[in-house]
CSV table of C-alpha atoms and ligand atoms in Angstrom, one decimal:
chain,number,residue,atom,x,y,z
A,1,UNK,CA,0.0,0.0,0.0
A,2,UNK,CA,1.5,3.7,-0.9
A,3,UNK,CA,1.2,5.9,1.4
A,4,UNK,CA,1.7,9.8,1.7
A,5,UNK,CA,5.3,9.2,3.7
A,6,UNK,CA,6.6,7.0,0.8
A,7,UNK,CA,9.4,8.0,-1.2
A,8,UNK,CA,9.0,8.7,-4.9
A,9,UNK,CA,11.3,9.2,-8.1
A,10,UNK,CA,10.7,11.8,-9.8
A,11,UNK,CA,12.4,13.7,-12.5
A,12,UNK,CA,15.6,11.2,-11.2
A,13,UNK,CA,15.5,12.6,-8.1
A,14,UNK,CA,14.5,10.3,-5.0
A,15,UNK,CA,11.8,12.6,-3.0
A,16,UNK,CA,11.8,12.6,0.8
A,17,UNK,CA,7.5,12.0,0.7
A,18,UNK,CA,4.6,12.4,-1.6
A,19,UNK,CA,3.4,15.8,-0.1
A,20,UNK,CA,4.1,18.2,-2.1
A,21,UNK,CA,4.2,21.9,-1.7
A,22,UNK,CA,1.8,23.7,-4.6
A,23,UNK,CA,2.9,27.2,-6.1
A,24,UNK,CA,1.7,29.7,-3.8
A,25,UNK,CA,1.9,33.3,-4.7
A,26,UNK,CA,2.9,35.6,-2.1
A,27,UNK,CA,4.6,38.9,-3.2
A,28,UNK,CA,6.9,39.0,-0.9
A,29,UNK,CA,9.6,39.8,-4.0
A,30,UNK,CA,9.4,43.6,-3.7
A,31,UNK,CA,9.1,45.8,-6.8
A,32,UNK,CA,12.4,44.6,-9.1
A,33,UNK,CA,10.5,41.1,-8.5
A,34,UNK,CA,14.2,39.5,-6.1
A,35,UNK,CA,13.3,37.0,-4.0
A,36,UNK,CA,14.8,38.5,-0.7
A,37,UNK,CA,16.4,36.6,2.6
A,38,UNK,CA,12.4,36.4,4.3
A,39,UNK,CA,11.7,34.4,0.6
A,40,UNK,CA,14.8,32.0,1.3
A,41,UNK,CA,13.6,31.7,4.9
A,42,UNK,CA,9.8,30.9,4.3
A,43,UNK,CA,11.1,27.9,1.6
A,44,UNK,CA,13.6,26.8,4.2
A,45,UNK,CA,11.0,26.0,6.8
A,46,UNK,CA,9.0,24.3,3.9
A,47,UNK,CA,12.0,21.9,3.1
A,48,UNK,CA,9.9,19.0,4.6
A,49,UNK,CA,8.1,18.9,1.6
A,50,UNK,CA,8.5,15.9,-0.9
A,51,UNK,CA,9.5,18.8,-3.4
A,52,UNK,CA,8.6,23.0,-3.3
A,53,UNK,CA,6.8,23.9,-6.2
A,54,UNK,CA,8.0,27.6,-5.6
A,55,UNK,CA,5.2,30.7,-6.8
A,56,UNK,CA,4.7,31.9,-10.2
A,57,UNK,CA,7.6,33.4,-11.5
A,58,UNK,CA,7.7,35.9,-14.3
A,59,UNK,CA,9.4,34.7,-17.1
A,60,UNK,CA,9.5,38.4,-18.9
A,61,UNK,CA,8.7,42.2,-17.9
A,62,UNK,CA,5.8,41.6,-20.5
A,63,UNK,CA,4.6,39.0,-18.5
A,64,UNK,CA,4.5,40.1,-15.0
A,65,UNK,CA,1.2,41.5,-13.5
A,66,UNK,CA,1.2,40.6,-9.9
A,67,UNK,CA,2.6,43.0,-7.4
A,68,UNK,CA,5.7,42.2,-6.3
A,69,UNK,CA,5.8,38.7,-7.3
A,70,UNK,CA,9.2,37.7,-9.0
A,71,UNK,CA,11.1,37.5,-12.1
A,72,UNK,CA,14.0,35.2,-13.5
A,73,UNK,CA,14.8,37.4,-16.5
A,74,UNK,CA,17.5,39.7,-14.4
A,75,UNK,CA,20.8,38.8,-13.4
A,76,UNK,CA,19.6,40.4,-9.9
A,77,UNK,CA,16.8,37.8,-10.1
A,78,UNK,CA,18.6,35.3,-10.6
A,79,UNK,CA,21.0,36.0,-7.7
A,80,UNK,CA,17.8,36.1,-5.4
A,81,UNK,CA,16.6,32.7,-6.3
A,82,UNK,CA,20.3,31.5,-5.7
A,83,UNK,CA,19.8,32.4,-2.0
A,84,UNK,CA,16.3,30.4,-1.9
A,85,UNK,CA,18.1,27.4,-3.4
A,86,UNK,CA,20.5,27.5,-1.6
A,87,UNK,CA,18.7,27.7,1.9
A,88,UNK,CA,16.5,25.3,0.5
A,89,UNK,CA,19.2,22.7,0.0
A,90,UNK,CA,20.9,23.6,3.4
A,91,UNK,CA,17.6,21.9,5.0
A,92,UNK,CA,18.1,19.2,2.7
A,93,UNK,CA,14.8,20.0,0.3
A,94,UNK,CA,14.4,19.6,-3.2
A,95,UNK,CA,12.6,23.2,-5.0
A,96,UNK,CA,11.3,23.7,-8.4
A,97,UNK,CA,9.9,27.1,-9.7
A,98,UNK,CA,6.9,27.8,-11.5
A,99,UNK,CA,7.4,29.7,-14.5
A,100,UNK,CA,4.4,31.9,-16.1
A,101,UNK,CA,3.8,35.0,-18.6
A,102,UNK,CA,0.4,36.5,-17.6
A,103,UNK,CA,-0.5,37.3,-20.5
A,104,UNK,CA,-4.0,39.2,-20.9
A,105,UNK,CA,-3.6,39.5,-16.7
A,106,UNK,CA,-1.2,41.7,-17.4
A,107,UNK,CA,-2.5,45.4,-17.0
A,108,UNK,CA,-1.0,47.8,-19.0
A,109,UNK,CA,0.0,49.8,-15.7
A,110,UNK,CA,3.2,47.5,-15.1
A,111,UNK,CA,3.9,47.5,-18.6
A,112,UNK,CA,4.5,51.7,-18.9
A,113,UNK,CA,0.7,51.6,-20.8
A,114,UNK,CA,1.4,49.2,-23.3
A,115,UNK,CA,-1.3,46.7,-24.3
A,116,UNK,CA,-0.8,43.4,-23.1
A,117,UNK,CA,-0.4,40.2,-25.4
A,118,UNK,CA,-2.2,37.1,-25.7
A,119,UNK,CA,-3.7,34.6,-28.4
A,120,UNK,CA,-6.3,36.8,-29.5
A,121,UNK,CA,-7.5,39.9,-28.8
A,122,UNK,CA,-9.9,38.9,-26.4
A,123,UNK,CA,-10.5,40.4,-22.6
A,124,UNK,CA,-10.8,38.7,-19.3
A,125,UNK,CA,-13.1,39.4,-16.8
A,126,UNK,CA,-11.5,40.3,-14.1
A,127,UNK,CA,-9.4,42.8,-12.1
A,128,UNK,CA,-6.0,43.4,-10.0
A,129,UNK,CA,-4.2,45.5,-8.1
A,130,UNK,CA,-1.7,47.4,-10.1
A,131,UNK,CA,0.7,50.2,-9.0
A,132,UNK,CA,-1.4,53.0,-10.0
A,133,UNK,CA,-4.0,51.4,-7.9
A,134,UNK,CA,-6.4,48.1,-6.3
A,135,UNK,CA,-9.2,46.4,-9.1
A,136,UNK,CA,-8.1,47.9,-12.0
A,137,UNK,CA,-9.7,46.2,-14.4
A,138,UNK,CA,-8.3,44.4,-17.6
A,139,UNK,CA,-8.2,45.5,-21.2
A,140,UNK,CA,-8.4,44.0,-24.2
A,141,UNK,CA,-4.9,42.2,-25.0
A,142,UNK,CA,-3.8,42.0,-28.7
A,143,UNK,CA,-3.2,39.3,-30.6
A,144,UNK,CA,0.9,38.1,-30.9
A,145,UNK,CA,1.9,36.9,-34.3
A,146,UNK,CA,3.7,34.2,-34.6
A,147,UNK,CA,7.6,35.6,-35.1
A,148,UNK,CA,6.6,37.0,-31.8
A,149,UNK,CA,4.7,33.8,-30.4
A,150,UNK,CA,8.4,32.4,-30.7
A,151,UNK,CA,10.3,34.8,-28.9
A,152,UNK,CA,8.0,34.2,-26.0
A,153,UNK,CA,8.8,30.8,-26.1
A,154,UNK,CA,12.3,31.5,-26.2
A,155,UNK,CA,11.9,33.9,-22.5
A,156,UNK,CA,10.4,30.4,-20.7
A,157,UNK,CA,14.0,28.9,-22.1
A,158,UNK,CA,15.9,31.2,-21.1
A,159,UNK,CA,14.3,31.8,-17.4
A,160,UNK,CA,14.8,28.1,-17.3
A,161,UNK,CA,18.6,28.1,-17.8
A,162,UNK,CA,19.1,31.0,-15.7
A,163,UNK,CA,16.7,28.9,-12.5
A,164,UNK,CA,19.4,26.1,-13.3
A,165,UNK,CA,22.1,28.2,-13.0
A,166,UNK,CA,20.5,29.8,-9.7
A,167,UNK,CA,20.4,26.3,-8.3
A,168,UNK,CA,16.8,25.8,-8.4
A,169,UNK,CA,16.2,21.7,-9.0
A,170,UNK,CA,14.4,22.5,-12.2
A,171,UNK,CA,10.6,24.1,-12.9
A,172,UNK,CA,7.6,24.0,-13.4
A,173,UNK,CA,5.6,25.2,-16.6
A,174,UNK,CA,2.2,27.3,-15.6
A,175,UNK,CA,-0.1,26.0,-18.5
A,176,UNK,CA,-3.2,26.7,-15.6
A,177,UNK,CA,-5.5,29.5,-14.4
A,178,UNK,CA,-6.2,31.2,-17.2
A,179,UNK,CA,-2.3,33.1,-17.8
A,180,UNK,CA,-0.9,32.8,-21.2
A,181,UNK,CA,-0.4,29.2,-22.0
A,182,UNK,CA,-4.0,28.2,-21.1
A,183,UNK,CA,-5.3,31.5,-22.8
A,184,UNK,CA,-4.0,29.8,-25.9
A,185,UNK,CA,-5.0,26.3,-25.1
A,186,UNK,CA,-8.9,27.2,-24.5
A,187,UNK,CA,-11.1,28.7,-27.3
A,188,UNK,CA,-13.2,31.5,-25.5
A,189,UNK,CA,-9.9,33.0,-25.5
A,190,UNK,CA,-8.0,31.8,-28.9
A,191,UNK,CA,-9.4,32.5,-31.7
A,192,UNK,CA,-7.0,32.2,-34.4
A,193,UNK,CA,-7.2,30.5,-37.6
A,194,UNK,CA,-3.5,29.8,-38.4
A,195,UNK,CA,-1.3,26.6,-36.9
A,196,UNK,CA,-1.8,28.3,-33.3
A,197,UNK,CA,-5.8,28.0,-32.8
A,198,UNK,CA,-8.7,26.4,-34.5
A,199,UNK,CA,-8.1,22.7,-34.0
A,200,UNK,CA,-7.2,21.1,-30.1
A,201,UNK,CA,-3.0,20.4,-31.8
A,202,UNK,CA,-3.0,23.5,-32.6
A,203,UNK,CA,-4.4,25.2,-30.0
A,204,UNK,CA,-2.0,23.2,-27.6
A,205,UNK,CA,1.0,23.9,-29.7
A,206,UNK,CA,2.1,27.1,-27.9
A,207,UNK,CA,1.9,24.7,-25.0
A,208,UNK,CA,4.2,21.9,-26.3
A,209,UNK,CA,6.3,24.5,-27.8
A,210,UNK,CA,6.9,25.9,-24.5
A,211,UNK,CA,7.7,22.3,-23.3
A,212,UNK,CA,9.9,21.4,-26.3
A,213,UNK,CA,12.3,25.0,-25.5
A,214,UNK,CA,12.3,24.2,-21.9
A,215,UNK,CA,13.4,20.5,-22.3
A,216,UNK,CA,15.8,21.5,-24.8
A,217,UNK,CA,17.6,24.2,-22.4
A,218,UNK,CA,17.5,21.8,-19.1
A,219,UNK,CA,16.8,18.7,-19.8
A,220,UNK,CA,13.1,16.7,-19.5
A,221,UNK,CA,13.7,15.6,-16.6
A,222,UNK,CA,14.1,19.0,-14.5
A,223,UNK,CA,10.9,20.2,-16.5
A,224,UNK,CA,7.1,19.9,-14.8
A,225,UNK,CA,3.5,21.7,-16.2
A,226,UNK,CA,0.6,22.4,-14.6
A,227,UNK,CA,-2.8,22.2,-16.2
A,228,UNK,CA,-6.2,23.3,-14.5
A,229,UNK,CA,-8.4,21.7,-16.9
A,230,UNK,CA,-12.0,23.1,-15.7
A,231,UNK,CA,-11.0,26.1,-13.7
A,232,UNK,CA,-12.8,28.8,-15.3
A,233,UNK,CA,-10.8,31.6,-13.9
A,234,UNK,CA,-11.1,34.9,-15.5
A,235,UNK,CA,-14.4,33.7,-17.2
A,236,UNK,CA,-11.9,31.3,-19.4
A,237,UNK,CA,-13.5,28.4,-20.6
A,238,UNK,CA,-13.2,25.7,-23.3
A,239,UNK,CA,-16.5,24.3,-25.3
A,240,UNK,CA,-14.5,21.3,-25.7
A,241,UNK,CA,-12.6,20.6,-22.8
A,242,UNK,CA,-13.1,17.3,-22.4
A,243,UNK,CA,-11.0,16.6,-25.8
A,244,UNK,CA,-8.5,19.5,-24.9
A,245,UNK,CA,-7.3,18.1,-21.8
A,246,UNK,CA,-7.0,14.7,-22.5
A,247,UNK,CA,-5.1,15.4,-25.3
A,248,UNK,CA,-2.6,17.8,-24.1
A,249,UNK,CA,-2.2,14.7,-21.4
A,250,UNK,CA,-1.8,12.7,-24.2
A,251,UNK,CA,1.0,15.1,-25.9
A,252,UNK,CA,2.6,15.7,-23.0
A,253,UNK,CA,3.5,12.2,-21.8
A,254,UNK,CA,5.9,12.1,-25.5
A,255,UNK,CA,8.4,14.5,-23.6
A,256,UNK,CA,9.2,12.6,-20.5
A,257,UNK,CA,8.7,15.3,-18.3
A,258,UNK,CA,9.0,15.3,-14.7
A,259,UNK,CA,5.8,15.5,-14.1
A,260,UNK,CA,2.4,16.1,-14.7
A,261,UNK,CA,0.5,18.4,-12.4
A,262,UNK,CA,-3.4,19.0,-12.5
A,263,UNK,CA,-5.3,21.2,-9.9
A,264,UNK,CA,-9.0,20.3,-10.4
A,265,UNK,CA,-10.6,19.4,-6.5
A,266,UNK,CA,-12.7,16.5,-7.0
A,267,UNK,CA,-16.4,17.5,-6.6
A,268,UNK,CA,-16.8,15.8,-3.2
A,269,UNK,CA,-14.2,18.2,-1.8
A,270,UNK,CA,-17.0,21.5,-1.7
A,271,UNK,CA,-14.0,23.5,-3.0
A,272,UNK,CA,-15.1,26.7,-4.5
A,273,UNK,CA,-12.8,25.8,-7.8
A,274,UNK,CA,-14.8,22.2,-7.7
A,275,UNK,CA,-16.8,21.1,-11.4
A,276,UNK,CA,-18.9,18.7,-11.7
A,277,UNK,CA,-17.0,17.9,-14.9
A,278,UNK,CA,-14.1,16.4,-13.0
A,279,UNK,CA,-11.3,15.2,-15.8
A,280,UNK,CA,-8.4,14.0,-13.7
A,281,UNK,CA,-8.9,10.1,-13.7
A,282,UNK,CA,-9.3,10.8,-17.6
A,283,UNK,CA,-6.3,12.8,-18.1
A,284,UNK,CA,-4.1,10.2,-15.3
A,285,UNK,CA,-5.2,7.2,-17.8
A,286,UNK,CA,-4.0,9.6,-21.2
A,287,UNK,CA,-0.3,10.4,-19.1
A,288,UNK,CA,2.5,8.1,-18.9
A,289,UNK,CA,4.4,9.3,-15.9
A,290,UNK,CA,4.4,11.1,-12.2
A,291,UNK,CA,1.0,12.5,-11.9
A,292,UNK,CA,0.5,15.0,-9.4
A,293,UNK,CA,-3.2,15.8,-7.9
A,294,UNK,CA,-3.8,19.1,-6.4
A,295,UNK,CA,-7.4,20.8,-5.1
A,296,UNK,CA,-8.6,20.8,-2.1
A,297,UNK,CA,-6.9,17.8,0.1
A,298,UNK,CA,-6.6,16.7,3.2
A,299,UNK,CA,-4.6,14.2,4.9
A,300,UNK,CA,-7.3,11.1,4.7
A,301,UNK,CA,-8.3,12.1,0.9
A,302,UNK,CA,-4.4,12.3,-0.2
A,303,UNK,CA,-3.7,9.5,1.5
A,304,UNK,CA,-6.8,7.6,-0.1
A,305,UNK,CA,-6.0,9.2,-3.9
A,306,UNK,CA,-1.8,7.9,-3.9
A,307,UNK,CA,-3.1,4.6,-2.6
A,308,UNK,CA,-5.9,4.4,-5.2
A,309,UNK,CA,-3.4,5.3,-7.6
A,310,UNK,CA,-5.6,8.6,-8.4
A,311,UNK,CA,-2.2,10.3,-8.2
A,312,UNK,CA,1.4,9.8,-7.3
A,313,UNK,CA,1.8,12.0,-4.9
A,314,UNK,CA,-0.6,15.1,-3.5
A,315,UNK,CA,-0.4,18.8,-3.8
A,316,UNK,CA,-0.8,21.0,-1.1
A,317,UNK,CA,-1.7,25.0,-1.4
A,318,UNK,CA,-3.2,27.0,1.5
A,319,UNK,CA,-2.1,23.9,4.7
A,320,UNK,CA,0.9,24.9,3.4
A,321,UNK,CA,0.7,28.4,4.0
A,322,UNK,CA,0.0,28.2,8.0
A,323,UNK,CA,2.1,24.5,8.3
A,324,UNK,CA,5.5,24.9,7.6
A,325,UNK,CA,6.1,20.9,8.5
A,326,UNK,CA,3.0,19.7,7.4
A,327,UNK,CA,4.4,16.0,6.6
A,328,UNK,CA,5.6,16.2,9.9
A,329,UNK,CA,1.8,17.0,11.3
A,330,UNK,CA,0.5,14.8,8.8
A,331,UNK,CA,3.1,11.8,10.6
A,332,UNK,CA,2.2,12.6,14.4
A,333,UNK,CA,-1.5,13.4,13.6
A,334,UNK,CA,-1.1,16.9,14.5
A,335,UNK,CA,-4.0,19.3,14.6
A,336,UNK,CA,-3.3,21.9,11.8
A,337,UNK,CA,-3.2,25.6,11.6
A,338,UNK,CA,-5.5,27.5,9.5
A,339,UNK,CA,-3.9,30.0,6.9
A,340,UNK,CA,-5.1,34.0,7.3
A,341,UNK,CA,-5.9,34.8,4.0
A,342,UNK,CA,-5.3,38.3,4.8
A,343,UNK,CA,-1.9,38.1,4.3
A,344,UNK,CA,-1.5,36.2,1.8
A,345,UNK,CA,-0.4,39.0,-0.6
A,346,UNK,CA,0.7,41.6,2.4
A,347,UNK,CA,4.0,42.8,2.9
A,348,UNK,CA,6.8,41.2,5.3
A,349,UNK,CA,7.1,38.6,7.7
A,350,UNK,CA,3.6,38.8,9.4
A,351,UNK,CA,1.8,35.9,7.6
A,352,UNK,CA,4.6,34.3,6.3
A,353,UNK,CA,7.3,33.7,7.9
A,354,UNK,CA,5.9,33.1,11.4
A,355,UNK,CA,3.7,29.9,11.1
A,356,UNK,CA,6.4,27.9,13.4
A,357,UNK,CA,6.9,24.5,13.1
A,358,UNK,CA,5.1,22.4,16.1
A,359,UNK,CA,7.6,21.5,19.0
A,360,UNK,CA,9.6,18.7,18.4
B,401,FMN,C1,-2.3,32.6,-1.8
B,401,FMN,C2,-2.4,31.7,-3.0
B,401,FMN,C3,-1.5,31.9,-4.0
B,401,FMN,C4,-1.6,31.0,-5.1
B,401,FMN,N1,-0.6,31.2,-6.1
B,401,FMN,C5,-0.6,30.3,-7.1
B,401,FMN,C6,0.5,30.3,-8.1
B,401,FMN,O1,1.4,31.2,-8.0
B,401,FMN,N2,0.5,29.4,-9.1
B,401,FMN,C7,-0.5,28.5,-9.2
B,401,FMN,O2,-0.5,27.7,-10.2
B,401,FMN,N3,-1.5,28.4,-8.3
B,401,FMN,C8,-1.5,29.3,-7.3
B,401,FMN,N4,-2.5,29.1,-6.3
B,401,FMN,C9,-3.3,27.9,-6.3
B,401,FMN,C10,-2.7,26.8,-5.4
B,401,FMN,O3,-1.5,26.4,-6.0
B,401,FMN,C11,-3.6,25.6,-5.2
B,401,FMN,O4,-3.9,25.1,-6.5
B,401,FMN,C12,-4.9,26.0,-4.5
B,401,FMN,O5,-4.6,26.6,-3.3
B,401,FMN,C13,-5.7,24.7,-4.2
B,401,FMN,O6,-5.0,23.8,-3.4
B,401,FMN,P1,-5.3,23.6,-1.8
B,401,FMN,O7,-6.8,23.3,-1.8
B,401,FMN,O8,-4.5,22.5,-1.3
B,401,FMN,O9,-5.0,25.0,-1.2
B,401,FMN,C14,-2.5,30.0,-5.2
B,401,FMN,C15,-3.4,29.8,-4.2
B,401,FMN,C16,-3.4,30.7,-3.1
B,401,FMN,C17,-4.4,30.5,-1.9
């Protein structure tokens, strides 16, 4: 029987346990997007984890649009994320970080008023904090051709290399929640009619693209995606979905990839982000290789869904947050703390850094 405290490869790396830390955003990475010594310290305490799927990541000025959430496209970046690595490996963890280009997210307030880019010129419903100011609300994004759809693939490559050469044990491709990789791979948002949209291939190709470049800089192996396949974030949605997902599954198992990551709680869970069109058993039977399952979990259901072979090991986001050891509490039956959600995008240590670890 597996259970949550078993080791797993992964990527050819041996993993401590099957609880695994999901990307959390915190903006805690100040306004050149470094991650700072309180960033290191919050992943050190974390280093219990199977593996840290360190927070969205920026993988481009064009694609950032979360206050002071991080970049890897700066030397000065880079340098951060060596200090998170490092502290990370000190306590004897293993980190990957999640790379992402918002996309139509991205509000033309951090870009100096430019329009932001996506598949088509479509807008998402939705609003951020910018900083000119809190809800402003998206625009219209226009449409990148496709010399220019290649040079974004090239920025995930070369934030890849440059989170190898900080350290990092390799990374983890956003293809989820609506930011620019799914904005291509649904249709409410892509709506073109050359090799990038119109039929599922193409509209995954930006995807696999994305996948290809990475492998190519790091190596498979060090390379994960996430997908959320019925997350309608943003208003985003797919009239085919079904099809879409399993078939991106189905794509992505040709790369051998480290992993394959879907956040989709099952409907049982009540979570808010739960469909009644739940696809992860279909898109674990289209995958050959690690599969990891992320929505809504506890202990029991993780520990049911790795020994059901619903997943290879479980993803956890907000217990996370408020339990630095949580495989620790999960071993000793601990009770666990709950996570204030309102600091989960403040400023400094309140929030984040001081959720201690129970007595040992
Ligand atoms: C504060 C916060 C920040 C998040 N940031 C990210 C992120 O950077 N990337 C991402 O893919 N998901 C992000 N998510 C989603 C989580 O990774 C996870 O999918 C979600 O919390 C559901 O898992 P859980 O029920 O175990 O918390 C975030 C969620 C929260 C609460």
């Amino acid at each position: 029987m597996t259970t949550l405290f078993d080791s797993i490869s992964l990527g050819g790396k041996t993993l401590k346990n099957r609880v695994i830390m999901a990307p959390l955003t915190r903006g805690r990475a100040g306004a050149e997007g470094v991650p700072n010594e309180l960033v290191a310290e919050y992943y050190r305490q974390r280093a219990g984890a199977g593996l840290i799927i360190a927070e969205a990541t920026a993988v481009s000025a064009e694609g950032r649009g979360w206050m002071n959430s991080p970049g890897l496209y700066t030397d000065e970046q880079q340098l951060g994320w060596k200090k998170v690595a490092d502290a990370v490996h000190a306590a004897e963890g293993t980190i990957f970080v999640q790379l992402w280009h918002m996309g139509a997210t991205v509000h033309p307030d951090f870009i100096g008023g430019e329009q932001p880019v996506s598949a088509s010129a479509v807008a998402l419903a939705g609003q951020l904090t910018t900083p000119l100011g809190r809800d402003r609300t998206f625009v219209a994004p226009r449409a990148l051709s496709v010399s220019e759809i290649s040079e974004r693939v090239r920025d995930f490559a070369r934030a890849a290399r440059r989170a190898i050469e900080a350290g990092l044990d390799g990374v983890e491709i956003h293809g989820a929640n609506g930011f620019l990789i799914d904005q291509f791979t649904r249709d409410s948002t892509n709506q073109r009619d050359d090799l990038y949209g119109g039929s599922i291939d193409n509209r995954l190709r930006f995807m696999t693209d994305v996948v290809e470049a990475v492998s190519r800089e790091i190596g498979a192996d060090k390379v994960g995606i996430r997908l959320s396949p019925t997350n309608s974030v943003w208003g985003i949605s797919d009239s085919e979905y079904s099809h879409t997902f399993t078939r991106a599954a189905e794509k992505l198992s040709e790369f051998g990839l480290a992993y394959l990551h879907v956040l989709e709680p099952r409907p049982e869970s009540g979570h808010a982000m739960a469909s009644e069109h739940y696809l992860t058993p279909a898109m674990r039977e289209c995958y050959s290789g690690v599969f990891l399952v992320n929505g809504g979990y506890d202990q029991a259901s993780g520990e049911y869904a790795v020994n059901q072979g619903a997943g290879d090991a479980v993803v956890y986001g907000q217990a996370f947050i408020a339990n630095p050891d949580l495989p620790e509490r999960f071993k000793r039956g601990a009770v666990l703390a709950e996570a204030d959600s309102s600091t989960f995008y403040s400023d400094g240590a309140e929030g984040y850094v001081d959720y201690l670890p129970i007595a040992s």
